[in-house]
């Protein structure tokens, strides 16, 4: 069912420093930082030949990644995002398999303007999984 790895997301305490690290030390193609107040994050996308890395820094008092940063002050891997062809069919299949879909179970428009859902990390080997309709 799942297709390409769309991105790996890493929460960072200082997105400017993290961007510089990826640009300079790793020689990667790094975007400008974009504030996404609706999502409570500032994002940077790093384009690799086969996937993307998404750097996330908390934005605002109710950021959904602030708790993660509090537990991991130097940052860390936050989630992986797999592409699916049909997000509603994928959701229904996952629920039938016993996986917990976070939130109200309805897809939200994610950082790339496409519908996404998140799956409970305890159901997927301790890793938060995002699915995105490709
Ligand atoms: Co993501």
PDB file of C-alpha atoms and ligand atoms in Angstrom:
ATOM      1  CA  UNK A   1       0.000   0.000   0.000  1.00  0.00           C
ATOM      2  CA  UNK A   2       2.640   2.561   0.943  1.00  0.00           C
ATOM      3  CA  UNK A   3       4.790   3.992  -1.789  1.00  0.00           C
ATOM      4  CA  UNK A   4       7.737   6.347  -1.754  1.00  0.00           C
ATOM      5  CA  UNK A   5       9.312   7.755   1.387  1.00  0.00           C
ATOM      6  CA  UNK A   6       8.171  11.372   1.013  1.00  0.00           C
ATOM      7  CA  UNK A   7      10.244  12.777   3.885  1.00  0.00           C
ATOM      8  CA  UNK A   8      11.847  12.235   7.242  1.00  0.00           C
ATOM      9  CA  UNK A   9      11.096  15.006   9.737  1.00  0.00           C
ATOM     10  CA  UNK A  10      13.615  16.164  12.322  1.00  0.00           C
ATOM     11  CA  UNK A  11      12.695  18.549  15.128  1.00  0.00           C
ATOM     12  CA  UNK A  12      15.443  21.060  15.874  1.00  0.00           C
ATOM     13  CA  UNK A  13      15.911  23.750  18.523  1.00  0.00           C
ATOM     14  CA  UNK A  14      17.539  26.228  16.093  1.00  0.00           C
ATOM     15  CA  UNK A  15      16.401  25.927  12.489  1.00  0.00           C
ATOM     16  CA  UNK A  16      18.922  28.465  11.194  1.00  0.00           C
ATOM     17  CA  UNK A  17      21.793  26.510  12.720  1.00  0.00           C
ATOM     18  CA  UNK A  18      20.367  23.211  11.455  1.00  0.00           C
ATOM     19  CA  UNK A  19      19.934  24.654   7.945  1.00  0.00           C
ATOM     20  CA  UNK A  20      23.526  25.867   7.938  1.00  0.00           C
ATOM     21  CA  UNK A  21      24.725  22.449   9.078  1.00  0.00           C
ATOM     22  CA  UNK A  22      22.894  20.656   6.262  1.00  0.00           C
ATOM     23  CA  UNK A  23      23.946  23.267   3.692  1.00  0.00           C
ATOM     24  CA  UNK A  24      27.587  23.511   4.657  1.00  0.00           C
ATOM     25  CA  UNK A  25      28.703  20.294   6.345  1.00  0.00           C
ATOM     26  CA  UNK A  26      26.431  17.957   4.359  1.00  0.00           C
ATOM     27  CA  UNK A  27      26.356  19.981   1.138  1.00  0.00           C
ATOM     28  CA  UNK A  28      22.589  19.652   0.741  1.00  0.00           C
ATOM     29  CA  UNK A  29      20.002  21.666  -1.197  1.00  0.00           C
ATOM     30  CA  UNK A  30      18.279  23.569   1.644  1.00  0.00           C
ATOM     31  CA  UNK A  31      15.188  25.781   1.277  1.00  0.00           C
ATOM     32  CA  UNK A  32      14.488  29.019   3.100  1.00  0.00           C
ATOM     33  CA  UNK A  33      12.613  28.733   6.405  1.00  0.00           C
ATOM     34  CA  UNK A  34       8.836  29.128   6.164  1.00  0.00           C
ATOM     35  CA  UNK A  35       6.583  29.872   9.133  1.00  0.00           C
ATOM     36  CA  UNK A  36       3.423  27.753   9.139  1.00  0.00           C
ATOM     37  CA  UNK A  37       1.345  29.234  11.960  1.00  0.00           C
ATOM     38  CA  UNK A  38      -1.598  26.902  11.251  1.00  0.00           C
ATOM     39  CA  UNK A  39       0.701  23.943  11.927  1.00  0.00           C
ATOM     40  CA  UNK A  40       2.635  25.523  14.807  1.00  0.00           C
ATOM     41  CA  UNK A  41       5.994  24.985  13.123  1.00  0.00           C
ATOM     42  CA  UNK A  42       8.659  26.708  11.098  1.00  0.00           C
ATOM     43  CA  UNK A  43       9.800  24.387   8.308  1.00  0.00           C
ATOM     44  CA  UNK A  44      12.821  23.966   6.082  1.00  0.00           C
ATOM     45  CA  UNK A  45      12.885  21.390   3.301  1.00  0.00           C
ATOM     46  CA  UNK A  46      16.079  19.691   2.275  1.00  0.00           C
ATOM     47  CA  UNK A  47      15.835  18.082  -1.132  1.00  0.00           C
ATOM     48  CA  UNK A  48      17.820  14.890  -1.587  1.00  0.00           C
ATOM     49  CA  UNK A  49      17.931  12.874  -4.809  1.00  0.00           C
ATOM     50  CA  UNK A  50      15.506  10.244  -3.491  1.00  0.00           C
ATOM     51  CA  UNK A  51      13.511  11.956  -0.719  1.00  0.00           C
ATOM     52  CA  UNK A  52      13.297  15.053   1.468  1.00  0.00           C
ATOM     53  CA  UNK A  53      14.280  15.958   4.987  1.00  0.00           C
ATOM     54  CA  UNK A  54      11.895  18.291   6.796  1.00  0.00           C
ATOM     55  CA  UNK A  55      13.374  20.364   9.607  1.00  0.00           C
ATOM     56  CA  UNK A  56      10.762  21.495  12.134  1.00  0.00           C
ATOM     57  CA  UNK A  57      11.149  24.139  14.809  1.00  0.00           C
ATOM     58  CA  UNK A  58       8.281  24.933  17.198  1.00  0.00           C
ATOM     59  CA  UNK A  59       6.338  28.101  16.356  1.00  0.00           C
ATOM     60  CA  UNK A  60       3.975  29.646  18.885  1.00  0.00           C
ATOM     61  CA  UNK A  61       2.890  28.642  22.373  1.00  0.00           C
ATOM     62  CA  UNK A  62       0.848  25.605  21.337  1.00  0.00           C
ATOM     63  CA  UNK A  63       3.227  24.008  18.852  1.00  0.00           C
ATOM     64  CA  UNK A  64       2.606  20.260  18.451  1.00  0.00           C
ATOM     65  CA  UNK A  65       6.375  19.643  18.454  1.00  0.00           C
ATOM     66  CA  UNK A  66       7.255  21.618  21.602  1.00  0.00           C
ATOM     67  CA  UNK A  67       6.761  18.612  23.875  1.00  0.00           C
ATOM     68  CA  UNK A  68       9.065  16.533  21.674  1.00  0.00           C
ATOM     69  CA  UNK A  69      11.743  19.229  21.861  1.00  0.00           C
ATOM     70  CA  UNK A  70      11.325  19.444  25.643  1.00  0.00           C
ATOM     71  CA  UNK A  71      12.043  15.697  25.840  1.00  0.00           C
ATOM     72  CA  UNK A  72      14.837  15.906  23.228  1.00  0.00           C
ATOM     73  CA  UNK A  73      16.503  19.277  23.769  1.00  0.00           C
ATOM     74  CA  UNK A  74      19.110  18.839  21.044  1.00  0.00           C
ATOM     75  CA  UNK A  75      16.431  17.701  18.566  1.00  0.00           C
ATOM     76  CA  UNK A  76      15.732  14.321  17.045  1.00  0.00           C
ATOM     77  CA  UNK A  77      13.911  12.322  14.416  1.00  0.00           C
ATOM     78  CA  UNK A  78      10.199  13.062  14.734  1.00  0.00           C
ATOM     79  CA  UNK A  79       8.375  11.149  11.998  1.00  0.00           C
ATOM     80  CA  UNK A  80       8.596   9.439   8.643  1.00  0.00           C
ATOM     81  CA  UNK A  81       6.139  10.187   5.841  1.00  0.00           C
ATOM     82  CA  UNK A  82       5.058   7.547   3.349  1.00  0.00           C
ATOM     83  CA  UNK A  83       3.073   8.300   0.224  1.00  0.00           C
ATOM     84  CA  UNK A  84      -0.232   6.561  -0.459  1.00  0.00           C
ATOM     85  CA  UNK A  85      -2.404   6.749  -3.550  1.00  0.00           C
ATOM     86  CA  UNK A  86      -5.744   7.094  -1.756  1.00  0.00           C
ATOM     87  CA  UNK A  87      -5.614   8.404   1.798  1.00  0.00           C
ATOM     88  CA  UNK A  88      -9.175   7.458   2.737  1.00  0.00           C
ATOM     89  CA  UNK A  89      -8.731   3.909   1.492  1.00  0.00           C
ATOM     90  CA  UNK A  90      -5.396   3.747   3.341  1.00  0.00           C
ATOM     91  CA  UNK A  91      -7.017   5.044   6.537  1.00  0.00           C
ATOM     92  CA  UNK A  92      -9.830   2.536   6.370  1.00  0.00           C
ATOM     93  CA  UNK A  93      -7.396  -0.316   5.739  1.00  0.00           C
ATOM     94  CA  UNK A  94      -5.184   0.785   8.650  1.00  0.00           C
ATOM     95  CA  UNK A  95      -8.138   1.068  11.024  1.00  0.00           C
ATOM     96  CA  UNK A  96      -9.324  -2.383   9.977  1.00  0.00           C
ATOM     97  CA  UNK A  97      -5.799  -3.623  10.812  1.00  0.00           C
ATOM     98  CA  UNK A  98      -6.120  -2.141  14.307  1.00  0.00           C
ATOM     99  CA  UNK A  99      -3.892   0.905  13.846  1.00  0.00           C
ATOM    100  CA  UNK A 100      -4.840   4.096  15.667  1.00  0.00           C
ATOM    101  CA  UNK A 101      -5.210   7.190  13.500  1.00  0.00           C
ATOM    102  CA  UNK A 102      -4.444  10.379  15.456  1.00  0.00           C
ATOM    103  CA  UNK A 103      -6.877  13.282  15.779  1.00  0.00           C
ATOM    104  CA  UNK A 104     -10.426  12.943  14.493  1.00  0.00           C
ATOM    105  CA  UNK A 105      -9.370  10.565  11.725  1.00  0.00           C
ATOM    106  CA  UNK A 106     -10.103  13.033   8.966  1.00  0.00           C
ATOM    107  CA  UNK A 107      -7.164  13.998   6.708  1.00  0.00           C
ATOM    108  CA  UNK A 108      -5.722  17.472   7.207  1.00  0.00           C
ATOM    109  CA  UNK A 109      -3.878  19.517   4.608  1.00  0.00           C
ATOM    110  CA  UNK A 110      -0.192  19.079   5.430  1.00  0.00           C
ATOM    111  CA  UNK A 111       2.887  21.182   4.869  1.00  0.00           C
ATOM    112  CA  UNK A 112       2.974  20.279   1.158  1.00  0.00           C
ATOM    113  CA  UNK A 113      -0.664  21.192   0.516  1.00  0.00           C
ATOM    114  CA  UNK A 114      -1.751  17.542   0.322  1.00  0.00           C
ATOM    115  CA  UNK A 115      -3.996  15.520   2.642  1.00  0.00           C
ATOM    116  CA  UNK A 116      -2.162  13.802   5.497  1.00  0.00           C
ATOM    117  CA  UNK A 117      -2.895  11.627   8.525  1.00  0.00           C
ATOM    118  CA  UNK A 118      -0.703  10.577  11.432  1.00  0.00           C
ATOM    119  CA  UNK A 119      -0.607   7.079  12.934  1.00  0.00           C
ATOM    120  CA  UNK A 120       0.068   6.286  16.572  1.00  0.00           C
ATOM    121  CA  UNK A 121       3.769   5.552  17.169  1.00  0.00           C
ATOM    122  CA  UNK A 122       2.954   2.715  19.579  1.00  0.00           C
ATOM    123  CA  UNK A 123       1.333   0.874  16.665  1.00  0.00           C
ATOM    124  CA  UNK A 124       4.361   1.332  14.369  1.00  0.00           C
ATOM    125  CA  UNK A 125       7.506   0.231  16.160  1.00  0.00           C
ATOM    126  CA  UNK A 126       7.810   3.400  18.225  1.00  0.00           C
ATOM    127  CA  UNK A 127       7.843   5.683  15.192  1.00  0.00           C
ATOM    128  CA  UNK A 128       5.300   8.363  14.402  1.00  0.00           C
ATOM    129  CA  UNK A 129       4.131   7.701  10.831  1.00  0.00           C
ATOM    130  CA  UNK A 130       2.577  10.269   8.523  1.00  0.00           C
ATOM    131  CA  UNK A 131       0.808   9.177   5.368  1.00  0.00           C
ATOM    132  CA  UNK A 132       0.369  11.649   2.549  1.00  0.00           C
ATOM    133  CA  UNK A 133      -1.774  11.296  -0.533  1.00  0.00           C
ATOM    134  CA  UNK A 134       0.702  11.536  -3.392  1.00  0.00           C
TER     135      UNK A 134
HETATM  136 CO1  LIG B   1       5.786  15.485   7.793  1.00  0.00          CO
END
